[in-house]
Coordinates of C-alpha atoms in Angstrom, one line a residue:
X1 CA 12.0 32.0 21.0
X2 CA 9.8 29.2 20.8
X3 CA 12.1 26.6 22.6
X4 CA 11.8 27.0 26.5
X5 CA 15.6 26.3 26.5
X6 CA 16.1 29.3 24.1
X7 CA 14.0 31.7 26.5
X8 CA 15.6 30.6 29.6
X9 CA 18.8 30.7 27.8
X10 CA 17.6 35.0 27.2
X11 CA 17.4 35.2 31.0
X12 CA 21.1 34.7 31.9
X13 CA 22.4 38.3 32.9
X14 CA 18.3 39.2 34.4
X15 CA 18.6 41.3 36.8
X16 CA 15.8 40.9 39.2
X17 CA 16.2 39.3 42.3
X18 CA 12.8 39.5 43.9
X19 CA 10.7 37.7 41.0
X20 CA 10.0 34.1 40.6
X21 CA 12.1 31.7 38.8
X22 CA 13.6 31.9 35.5
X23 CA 12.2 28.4 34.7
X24 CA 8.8 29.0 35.3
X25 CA 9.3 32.5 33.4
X26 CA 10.4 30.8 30.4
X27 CA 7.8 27.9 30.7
X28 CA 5.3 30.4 30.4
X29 CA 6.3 32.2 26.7
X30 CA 8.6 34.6 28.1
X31 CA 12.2 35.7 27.3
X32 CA 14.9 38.8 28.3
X33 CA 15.7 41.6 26.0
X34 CA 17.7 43.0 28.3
X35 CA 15.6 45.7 29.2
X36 CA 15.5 46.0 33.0
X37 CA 13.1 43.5 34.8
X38 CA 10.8 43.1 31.8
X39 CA 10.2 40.0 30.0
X40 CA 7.9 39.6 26.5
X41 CA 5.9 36.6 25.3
X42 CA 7.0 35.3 22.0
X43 CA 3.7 34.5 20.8
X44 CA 1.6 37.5 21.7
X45 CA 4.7 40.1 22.6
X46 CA 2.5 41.3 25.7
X47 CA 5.4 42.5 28.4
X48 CA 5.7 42.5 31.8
X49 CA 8.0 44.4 34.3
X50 CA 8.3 44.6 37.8
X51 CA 7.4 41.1 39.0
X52 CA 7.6 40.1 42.6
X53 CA 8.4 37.0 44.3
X54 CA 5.1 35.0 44.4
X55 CA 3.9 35.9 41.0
X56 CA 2.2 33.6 39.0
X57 CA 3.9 33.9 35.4
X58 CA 0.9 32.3 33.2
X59 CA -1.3 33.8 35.4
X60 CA -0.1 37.4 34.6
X61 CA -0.2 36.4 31.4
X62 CA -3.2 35.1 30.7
X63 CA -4.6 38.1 32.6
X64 CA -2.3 40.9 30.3
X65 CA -3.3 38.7 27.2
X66 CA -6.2 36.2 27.7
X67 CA -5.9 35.8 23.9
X68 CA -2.6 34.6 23.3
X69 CA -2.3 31.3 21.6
X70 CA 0.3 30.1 23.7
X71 CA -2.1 29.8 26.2
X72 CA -5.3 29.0 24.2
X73 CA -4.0 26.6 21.8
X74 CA -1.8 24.3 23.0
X75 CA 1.6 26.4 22.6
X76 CA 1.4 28.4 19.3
X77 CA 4.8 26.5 18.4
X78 CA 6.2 25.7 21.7
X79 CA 8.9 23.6 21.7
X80 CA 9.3 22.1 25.2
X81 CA 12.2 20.7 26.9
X82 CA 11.8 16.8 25.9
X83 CA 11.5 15.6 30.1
X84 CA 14.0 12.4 29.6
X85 CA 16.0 12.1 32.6
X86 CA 19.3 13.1 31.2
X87 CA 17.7 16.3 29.6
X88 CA 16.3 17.2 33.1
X89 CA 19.3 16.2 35.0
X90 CA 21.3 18.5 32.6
X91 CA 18.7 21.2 32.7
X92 CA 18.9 21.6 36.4
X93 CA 22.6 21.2 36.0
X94 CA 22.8 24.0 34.0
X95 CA 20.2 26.4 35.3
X96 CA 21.5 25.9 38.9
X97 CA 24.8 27.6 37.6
X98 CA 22.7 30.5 36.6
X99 CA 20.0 30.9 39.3
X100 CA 20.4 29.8 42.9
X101 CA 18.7 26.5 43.8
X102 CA 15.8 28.2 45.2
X103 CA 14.8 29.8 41.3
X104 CA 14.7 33.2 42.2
X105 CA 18.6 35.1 42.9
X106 CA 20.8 35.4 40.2
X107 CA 24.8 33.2 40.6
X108 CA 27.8 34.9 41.5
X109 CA 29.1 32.4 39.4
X110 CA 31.5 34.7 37.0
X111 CA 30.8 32.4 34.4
X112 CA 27.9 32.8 33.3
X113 CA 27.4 36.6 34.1
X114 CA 29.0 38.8 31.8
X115 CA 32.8 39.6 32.9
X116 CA 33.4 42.9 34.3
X117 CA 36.0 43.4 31.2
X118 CA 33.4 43.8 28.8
X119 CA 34.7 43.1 25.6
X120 CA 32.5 44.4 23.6
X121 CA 33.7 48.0 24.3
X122 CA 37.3 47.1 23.9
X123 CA 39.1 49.0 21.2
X124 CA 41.1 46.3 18.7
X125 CA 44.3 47.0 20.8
X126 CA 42.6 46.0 24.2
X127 CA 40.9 42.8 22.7
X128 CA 44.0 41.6 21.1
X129 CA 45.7 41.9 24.4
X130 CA 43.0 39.6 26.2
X131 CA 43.2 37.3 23.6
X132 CA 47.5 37.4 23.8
X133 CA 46.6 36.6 28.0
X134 CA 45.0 33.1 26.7
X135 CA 47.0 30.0 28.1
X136 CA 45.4 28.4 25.1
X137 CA 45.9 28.7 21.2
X138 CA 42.7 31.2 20.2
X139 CA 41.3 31.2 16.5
X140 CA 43.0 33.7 15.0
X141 CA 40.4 36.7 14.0
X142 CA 38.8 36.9 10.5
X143 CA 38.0 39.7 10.1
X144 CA 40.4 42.1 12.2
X145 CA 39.4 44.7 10.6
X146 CA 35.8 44.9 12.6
X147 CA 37.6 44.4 16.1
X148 CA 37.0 47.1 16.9
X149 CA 33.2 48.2 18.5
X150 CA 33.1 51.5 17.0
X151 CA 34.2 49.8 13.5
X152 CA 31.4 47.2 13.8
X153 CA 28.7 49.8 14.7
X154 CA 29.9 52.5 11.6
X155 CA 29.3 49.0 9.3
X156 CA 25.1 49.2 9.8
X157 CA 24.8 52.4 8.4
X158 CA 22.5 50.2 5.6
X159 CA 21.2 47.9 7.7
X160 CA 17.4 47.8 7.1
X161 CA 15.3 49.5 9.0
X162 CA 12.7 47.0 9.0
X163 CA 14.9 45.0 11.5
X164 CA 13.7 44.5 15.4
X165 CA 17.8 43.5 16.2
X166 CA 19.0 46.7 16.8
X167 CA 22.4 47.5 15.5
X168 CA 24.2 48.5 19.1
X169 CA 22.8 44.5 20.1
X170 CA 24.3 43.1 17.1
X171 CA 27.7 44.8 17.1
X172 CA 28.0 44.1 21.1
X173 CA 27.5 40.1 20.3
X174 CA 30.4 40.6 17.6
X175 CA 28.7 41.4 14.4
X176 CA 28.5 43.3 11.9
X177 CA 26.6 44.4 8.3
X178 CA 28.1 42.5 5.4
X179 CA 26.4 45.2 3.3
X180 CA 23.1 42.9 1.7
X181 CA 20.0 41.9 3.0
X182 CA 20.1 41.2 6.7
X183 CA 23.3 39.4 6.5
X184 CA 25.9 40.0 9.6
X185 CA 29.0 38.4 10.1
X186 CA 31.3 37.4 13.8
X187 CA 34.1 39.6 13.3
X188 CA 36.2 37.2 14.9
X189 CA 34.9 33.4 13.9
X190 CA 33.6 35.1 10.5
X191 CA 30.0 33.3 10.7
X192 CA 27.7 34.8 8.9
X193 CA 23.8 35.0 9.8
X194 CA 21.0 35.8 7.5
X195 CA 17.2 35.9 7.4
X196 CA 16.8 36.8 11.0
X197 CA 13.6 36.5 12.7
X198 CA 12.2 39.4 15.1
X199 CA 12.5 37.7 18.5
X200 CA 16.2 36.5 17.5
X201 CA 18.4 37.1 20.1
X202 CA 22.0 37.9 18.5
X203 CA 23.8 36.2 21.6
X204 CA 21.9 33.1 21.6
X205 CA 22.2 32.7 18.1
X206 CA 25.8 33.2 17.7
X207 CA 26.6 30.8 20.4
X208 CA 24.1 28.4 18.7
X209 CA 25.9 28.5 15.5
X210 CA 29.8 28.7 16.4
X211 CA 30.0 27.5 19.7
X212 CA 33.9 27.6 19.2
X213 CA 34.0 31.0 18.7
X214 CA 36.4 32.7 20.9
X215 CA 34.5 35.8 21.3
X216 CA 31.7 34.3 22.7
X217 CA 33.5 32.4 25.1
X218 CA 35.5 35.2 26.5
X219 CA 31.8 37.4 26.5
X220 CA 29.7 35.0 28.1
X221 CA 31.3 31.8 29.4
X222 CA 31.0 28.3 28.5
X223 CA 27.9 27.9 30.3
X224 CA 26.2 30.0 28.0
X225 CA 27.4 28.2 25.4
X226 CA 26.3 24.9 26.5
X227 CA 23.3 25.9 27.9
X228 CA 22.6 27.3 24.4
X229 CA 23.8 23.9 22.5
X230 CA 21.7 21.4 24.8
X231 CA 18.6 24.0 24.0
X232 CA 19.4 23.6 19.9
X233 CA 19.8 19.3 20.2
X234 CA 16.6 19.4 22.3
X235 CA 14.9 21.3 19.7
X236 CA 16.3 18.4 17.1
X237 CA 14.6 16.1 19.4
X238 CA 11.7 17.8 19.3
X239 CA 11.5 17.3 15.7
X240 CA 12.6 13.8 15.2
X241 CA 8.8 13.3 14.0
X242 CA 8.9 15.6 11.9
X243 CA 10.9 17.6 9.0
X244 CA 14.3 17.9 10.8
X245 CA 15.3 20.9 7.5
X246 CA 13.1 23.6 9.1
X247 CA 15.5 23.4 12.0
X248 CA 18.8 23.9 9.5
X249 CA 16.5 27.2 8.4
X250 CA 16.7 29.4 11.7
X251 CA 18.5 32.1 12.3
X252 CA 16.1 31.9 10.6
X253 CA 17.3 31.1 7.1
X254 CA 20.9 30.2 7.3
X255 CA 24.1 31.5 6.7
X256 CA 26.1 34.3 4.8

């Protein structure tokens, strides 16, 4: 969660409507975990809940966590959004579909808020009957066998216990255990992620690695997608000076 774009990209089903906005949240270290109104640096992991509109987010934090190197030392591994015009124009593009134009009320916009048909609780029968309601050919599923939630969730019963992604997360965003390591695999697209990080959000990095996945499209809407994609190229701007492999490495060591 070190990209802003991949923070503010957390935020897109937060619930609150009385705090302030999403992009200053994200500017200062904190993404969603889903878990009410409270939001968690990614360099120090202080949390906050409860915010109100005219909060100051850095200034909460630096108050919660006057150590935290985000704020004492330049970023701790920030990666900001690069501030070229087009970035910024697509930013607010983007953002305005998810947040009113004021920063602080959450869209009605359907497609970016999860749909009320929540897929992720469909038995295999119900989700093949969405996908059959397509008006356009749909990848056909990988792994079929996994369609189903409860089948995805019986597959961790090895996961390690070490890991901060928490099986119910990982099967919801269409995953599940391939059996060794950490690895977990899209039921549907059959990607397969490995070596995740602790503040890895299984959403974000699913639509950051198989945008084309059908799943996540039906789950969370092509503005989540691109909203996720814009955040990954930025971070390949971002390192254009630098050594471009450690990008190819998240998730945060490749695929399965």
């Amino acid at each position: 969660m070190a990209m802003e774009f991949l923070r503010l990209c957390s935020m897109h089903d937060y619930p609150s409507k009385q705090g302030p906005s999403l992009l200053r949240l994200a500017e200062a270290g904190f993404y969603y975990e889903g878990n009410g109104d409270e939001l968690i640096c990614f360099s120090c992991g202080v949390r906050n809940r409860n915010w109100s509109y005219g909060d100051s987010p850095r200034e909460i934090h630096q108050r919660l966590s006057p150590g935290c190197k985000f704020l004492t030392e330049g970023g701790d591994g920030n990666v900001q959004v690069p501030r070229d015009q087009p970035t910024e124009e697509l930013a607010s593009h983007q953002t305005n579909r998810m947040v009113e134009t004021d920063g602080l009320n959450v869209s009605d916009s359907a497609s970016v808020r999860e749909p009320a048909n929540n897929t992720a609780h469909l038995s295999s029968a119900g989700y093949s009957q969405l996908r059959s309601e397509s008006p356009q050919p749909v990848m056909a599923i990988k792994h079929p066998e996994y369609t189903a939630r409860s089948a995805r969730l019986g597959s961790y019963q090895t996961f390690p216990r070490h890991m901060k992604q928490h099986p119910a997360d990982m099967t919801d965003a269409g995953f599940y255990y391939a059996g060794f390591g950490d690895c977990c695999r899209c039921f549907h697209c059959g990607i397969g992620l490995r070596n995740w990080d602790p503040e890895d959000n299984p959403w974000i990095e699913h639509a950051r690695w198989s945008a084309e996945c059908p799943y996540i499209l039906k789950m969370k809407g092509q503005a989540f997608i691109d909203l996720v994609q814009e955040a990954a190229r930025a971070a390949e701007m971002a390192d254009n000076d630098g050594d471009n492999e450690a990008d190819n490495e998240s998730v945060s060591g490749g695929f399965c």
